[in-house]
GROMACS .gro file of C-alpha atoms in nm:
model
  228
    1MET     CA    1   1.867   1.776  -4.049
    2LYS     CA    2   1.662   1.905  -3.759
    3LEU     CA    3   1.371   1.679  -3.674
    4ASP     CA    4   1.019   1.816  -3.695
    5ARG     CA    5   0.868   1.741  -3.355
    6TYR     CA    6   0.513   1.696  -3.482
    7TYR     CA    7   0.619   1.458  -3.758
    8TYR     CA    8   0.855   1.264  -3.536
    9ILE     CA    9   0.611   1.207  -3.250
   10THR     CA   10   0.332   1.097  -3.485
   11SER     CA   11   0.570   0.856  -3.660
   12LEU     CA   12   0.657   0.664  -3.342
   13PRO     CA   13   0.508   0.313  -3.312
   14VAL     CA   14   0.204   0.297  -3.087
   15LEU     CA   15   0.270   0.162  -2.738
   16GLY     CA   16   0.036  -0.106  -2.610
   17GLU     CA   17  -0.088  -0.140  -2.255
   18LEU     CA   18   0.145  -0.245  -1.977
   19GLY     CA   19   0.247  -0.605  -2.046
   20ALA     CA   20   0.248  -0.564  -2.424
   21PRO     CA   21   0.574  -0.625  -2.615
   22PRO     CA   22   0.784  -0.309  -2.665
   23PRO     CA   23   0.738  -0.203  -3.030
   24ILE     CA   24   1.081  -0.040  -3.050
   25GLY     CA   25   1.411  -0.093  -2.871
   26PHE     CA   26   1.596   0.168  -2.667
   27VAL     CA   27   1.890   0.184  -2.907
   28GLU     CA   28   1.668   0.217  -3.214
   29PHE     CA   29   1.469   0.490  -3.041
   30LEU     CA   30   1.783   0.684  -2.952
   31GLU     CA   31   1.926   0.643  -3.300
   32SER     CA   32   1.614   0.804  -3.441
   33VAL     CA   33   1.687   1.123  -3.241
   34ALA     CA   34   2.063   1.117  -3.295
   35ASP     CA   35   2.053   1.457  -3.466
   36HIS     CA   36   1.855   1.620  -3.186
   37ARG     CA   37   2.103   1.660  -2.903
   38ARG     CA   38   1.856   1.795  -2.644
   39TRP     CA   39   1.603   1.515  -2.692
   40ARG     CA   40   1.874   1.250  -2.681
   41GLU     CA   41   2.020   1.392  -2.361
   42LEU     CA   42   1.682   1.396  -2.187
   43ILE     CA   43   1.585   1.048  -2.307
   44ASN     CA   44   1.925   0.912  -2.207
   45SER     CA   45   1.869   1.033  -1.852
   46LEU     CA   46   1.553   0.819  -1.836
   47PHE     CA   47   1.700   0.508  -1.996
   48LEU     CA   48   2.001   0.532  -1.765
   49LEU     CA   49   1.770   0.423  -1.483
   50GLU     CA   50   1.721   0.086  -1.650
   51ASP     CA   51   2.096   0.049  -1.710
   52LEU     CA   52   2.160   0.109  -1.341
   53ARG     CA   53   1.887  -0.138  -1.242
   54GLN     CA   54   2.046  -0.403  -1.462
   55ARG     CA   55   2.393  -0.320  -1.332
   56GLU     CA   56   2.278  -0.356  -0.972
   57ALA     CA   57   2.109  -0.688  -1.051
   58TYR     CA   58   2.422  -0.817  -1.224
   59LEU     CA   59   2.656  -0.716  -0.943
   60SER     CA   60   2.427  -0.879  -0.686
   61GLY     CA   61   2.417  -1.202  -0.884
   62GLU     CA   62   2.048  -1.178  -0.974
   63VAL     CA   63   2.119  -1.182  -1.348
   64THR     CA   64   2.409  -1.304  -1.558
   65ASP     CA   65   2.358  -1.088  -1.868
   66VAL     CA   66   2.315  -0.717  -1.926
   67ASP     CA   67   2.187  -0.518  -2.222
   68PRO     CA   68   2.315  -0.161  -2.180
   69THR     CA   69   2.180   0.142  -2.360
   70VAL     CA   70   2.360   0.444  -2.213
   71LEU     CA   71   2.649   0.287  -2.023
   72SER     CA   72   2.914   0.068  -2.183
   73THR     CA   73   2.930  -0.304  -2.117
   74SER     CA   74   3.248  -0.258  -1.910
   75GLN     CA   75   3.074   0.004  -1.698
   76MET     CA   76   2.777  -0.226  -1.648
   77LEU     CA   77   3.005  -0.508  -1.534
   78ASN     CA   78   3.199  -0.275  -1.301
   79ARG     CA   79   3.516  -0.317  -1.507
   80GLY     CA   80   3.542   0.046  -1.618
   81PRO     CA   81   3.489   0.384  -1.453
   82LEU     CA   82   3.141   0.530  -1.455
   83PRO     CA   83   3.070   0.870  -1.615
   84ALA     CA   84   3.179   1.162  -1.397
   85TYR     CA   85   2.818   1.263  -1.331
   86LEU     CA   86   2.758   0.927  -1.163
   87VAL     CA   87   3.058   0.950  -0.933
   88PRO     CA   88   2.919   1.018  -0.583
   89ASP     CA   89   2.988   1.355  -0.427
   90PRO     CA   90   3.274   1.321  -0.173
   91ASP     CA   91   3.051   1.489   0.085
   92GLU     CA   92   2.802   1.207   0.040
   93THR     CA   93   3.061   0.934   0.091
   94GLN     CA   94   3.225   1.057   0.410
   95SER     CA   95   2.985   0.842   0.611
   96PRO     CA   96   2.969   0.491   0.461
   97ARG     CA   97   2.627   0.390   0.331
   98ARG     CA   98   2.450   0.088   0.474
   99VAL     CA   99   2.397  -0.016   0.112
  100ALA     CA  100   2.697   0.077  -0.103
  101SER     CA  101   2.492   0.121  -0.421
  102ASP     CA  102   2.282   0.394  -0.258
  103ALA     CA  103   2.562   0.644  -0.319
  104LEU     CA  104   2.537   0.572  -0.692
  105TRP     CA  105   2.160   0.609  -0.690
  106GLU     CA  106   2.191   0.940  -0.507
  107ALA     CA  107   2.435   1.062  -0.774
  108TYR     CA  108   2.198   0.949  -1.049
  109PHE     CA  109   1.893   1.120  -0.904
  110ARG     CA  110   2.086   1.442  -0.849
  111TYR     CA  111   2.214   1.431  -1.206
  112VAL     CA  112   1.862   1.394  -1.347
  113ALA     CA  113   1.723   1.666  -1.120
  114ALA     CA  114   2.002   1.904  -1.224
  115LEU     CA  115   1.943   1.821  -1.591
  116ALA     CA  116   1.570   1.885  -1.555
  117SER     CA  117   1.644   2.220  -1.394
  118SER     CA  118   1.903   2.330  -1.648
  119ARG     CA  119   1.684   2.224  -1.941
  120ARG     CA  120   1.371   2.362  -1.775
  121ASN     CA  121   1.181   2.040  -1.832
  122ALA     CA  122   0.885   2.013  -1.596
  123PHE     CA  123   0.805   1.650  -1.672
  124LEU     CA  124   1.157   1.525  -1.602
  125ALA     CA  125   1.163   1.722  -1.276
  126ALA     CA  126   0.832   1.568  -1.166
  127TRP     CA  127   0.941   1.221  -1.278
  128VAL     CA  128   1.266   1.216  -1.081
  129ALA     CA  129   1.095   1.364  -0.774
  130ARG     CA  130   0.845   1.078  -0.779
  131GLU     CA  131   1.114   0.815  -0.844
  132VAL     CA  132   1.307   0.935  -0.539
  133ALA     CA  133   0.994   0.947  -0.324
  134LEU     CA  134   0.886   0.595  -0.424
  135ARG     CA  135   1.233   0.447  -0.382
  136ASN     CA  136   1.262   0.599  -0.036
  137ALA     CA  137   0.913   0.487   0.063
  138LEU     CA  138   0.999   0.129  -0.035
  139ALA     CA  139   1.336   0.146   0.142
  140ALA     CA  140   1.171   0.278   0.458
  141ALA     CA  141   0.907   0.004   0.448
  142ARG     CA  142   1.171  -0.268   0.411
  143ALA     CA  143   1.380  -0.119   0.692
  144THR     CA  144   1.081  -0.104   0.926
  145ARG     CA  145   0.993  -0.464   0.847
  146LEU     CA  146   1.347  -0.569   0.942
  147GLY     CA  147   1.365  -0.349   1.250
  148LEU     CA  148   1.631  -0.122   1.099
  149GLU     CA  149   1.670   0.256   1.102
  150GLU     CA  150   1.480   0.400   0.806
  151ALA     CA  151   1.705   0.703   0.765
  152ASP     CA  152   2.006   0.483   0.690
  153TYR     CA  153   1.849   0.365   0.364
  154LEU     CA  154   1.714   0.685   0.213
  155VAL     CA  155   1.870   0.878  -0.075
  156ALA     CA  156   1.840   1.239  -0.197
  157THR     CA  157   1.556   1.310   0.044
  158ASP     CA  158   1.552   1.678  -0.052
  159LEU     CA  159   1.455   1.584  -0.408
  160ALA     CA  160   1.158   1.364  -0.317
  161ALA     CA  161   0.807   1.475  -0.413
  162ALA     CA  162   0.656   1.582  -0.082
  163GLU     CA  163   0.297   1.558  -0.206
  164GLU     CA  164   0.316   1.187  -0.291
  165ASP     CA  165   0.133   0.948  -0.058
  166PHE     CA  166   0.225   0.585  -0.118
  167THR     CA  167   0.041   0.438   0.182
  168GLY     CA  168  -0.213   0.247  -0.025
  169LEU     CA  169   0.040   0.136  -0.284
  170LEU     CA  170   0.282   0.010  -0.018
  171SER     CA  171   0.002  -0.190   0.145
  172GLU     CA  172  -0.081  -0.355  -0.188
  173TRP     CA  173   0.287  -0.419  -0.257
  174ALA     CA  174   0.340  -0.578   0.084
  175ALA     CA  175   0.025  -0.790   0.050
  176ALA     CA  176   0.113  -0.922  -0.296
  177PRO     CA  177   0.121  -1.304  -0.306
  178THR     CA  178   0.467  -1.314  -0.468
  179PRO     CA  179   0.762  -1.075  -0.505
  180LEU     CA  180   0.692  -1.065  -0.880
  181ALA     CA  181   0.331  -0.964  -0.821
  182GLY     CA  182   0.450  -0.692  -0.586
  183GLN     CA  183   0.691  -0.553  -0.844
  184GLN     CA  184   0.423  -0.566  -1.110
  185ARG     CA  185   0.191  -0.364  -0.886
  186LEU     CA  186   0.461  -0.098  -0.856
  187LEU     CA  187   0.503  -0.085  -1.234
  188ARG     CA  188   0.128  -0.046  -1.279
  189ALA     CA  189   0.131   0.248  -1.038
  190GLN     CA  190   0.411   0.409  -1.238
  191TRP     CA  191   0.219   0.347  -1.561
  192ASP     CA  192  -0.089   0.513  -1.415
  193TRP     CA  193   0.116   0.811  -1.299
  194LEU     CA  194   0.250   0.858  -1.649
  195ALA     CA  195  -0.106   0.853  -1.784
  196GLN     CA  196  -0.188   1.140  -1.550
  197HIS     CA  197   0.111   1.338  -1.678
  198ASP     CA  198   0.081   1.254  -2.046
  199ALA     CA  199   0.094   1.552  -2.283
  200HIS     CA  200  -0.091   1.350  -2.548
  201PHE     CA  201  -0.178   1.535  -2.867
  202THR     CA  202   0.012   1.846  -2.761
  203PHE     CA  203   0.319   1.727  -2.958
  204ASP     CA  204   0.527   1.885  -2.684
  205GLU     CA  205   0.870   1.765  -2.574
  206ASP     CA  206   0.709   1.621  -2.261
  207GLU     CA  207   0.500   1.387  -2.476
  208LEU     CA  208   0.820   1.243  -2.616
  209LEU     CA  209   0.960   1.187  -2.266
  210VAL     CA  210   0.639   1.025  -2.145
  211TYR     CA  211   0.667   0.791  -2.445
  212ALA     CA  212   1.025   0.704  -2.345
  213ALA     CA  213   0.925   0.646  -1.982
  214ARG     CA  214   0.636   0.421  -2.087
  215LEU     CA  215   0.863   0.228  -2.322
  216MET     CA  216   1.101   0.172  -2.032
  217LEU     CA  217   0.818   0.029  -1.821
  218LEU     CA  218   0.724  -0.210  -2.103
  219VAL     CA  219   1.084  -0.329  -2.117
  220GLN     CA  220   1.102  -0.363  -1.738
  221TRP     CA  221   0.783  -0.568  -1.735
  222GLN     CA  222   0.915  -0.790  -2.014
  223ARG     CA  223   1.244  -0.851  -1.834
  224MET     CA  224   1.070  -0.901  -1.501
  225THR     CA  225   0.844  -1.173  -1.639
  226GLY     CA  226   1.128  -1.345  -1.824
  227ASN     CA  227   1.005  -1.259  -2.171
  228GLY     CA  228   1.285  -1.018  -2.260
   0.00000   0.00000   0.00000
């Protein structure tokens, strides 16, 4: 049965402020839109970011457990092939990356940007453009701090939101008393950006995606602070 967008959005549990416990899990959320292929595809593209973050942390030894949503456990543990849309373009792998995982992130960002374009979803297009811009800004700042070439650590530069200025945010991130505090500052900035792009009370598809993106930040905060 086709879901009624108005009814569905109003039936979702209310999200608290950043730092509050997530009121619904990723899998439960996706199961509730199982009959709406378009919504599920768009939401999956967002939640895939968290899968890839967990996968990267596992492969680097930062964490010992993973809780996948979109990918399989074998894919998360690097024991099975990734989906074709995450396989880096051969043209992008001719010159080895300084950081091997950057090729995967480039493939992910290009997949989301292409999906946003094909589905004509303005929010998803803006979201991925900002994600690329922020990731590259952080990579450039780290490279500069270490005396390395910034360009060697950037991904999908053509997709980055040109209008974004992260100067103030990067200063706050760098000045944070602990790495955790720095990461929390970044999450707060992302939360604030979502508030600026919220389609609240329009009951539009974008409102559903903003909800999913906020839910992901709640989960990231919970995992970051060791409460997940």
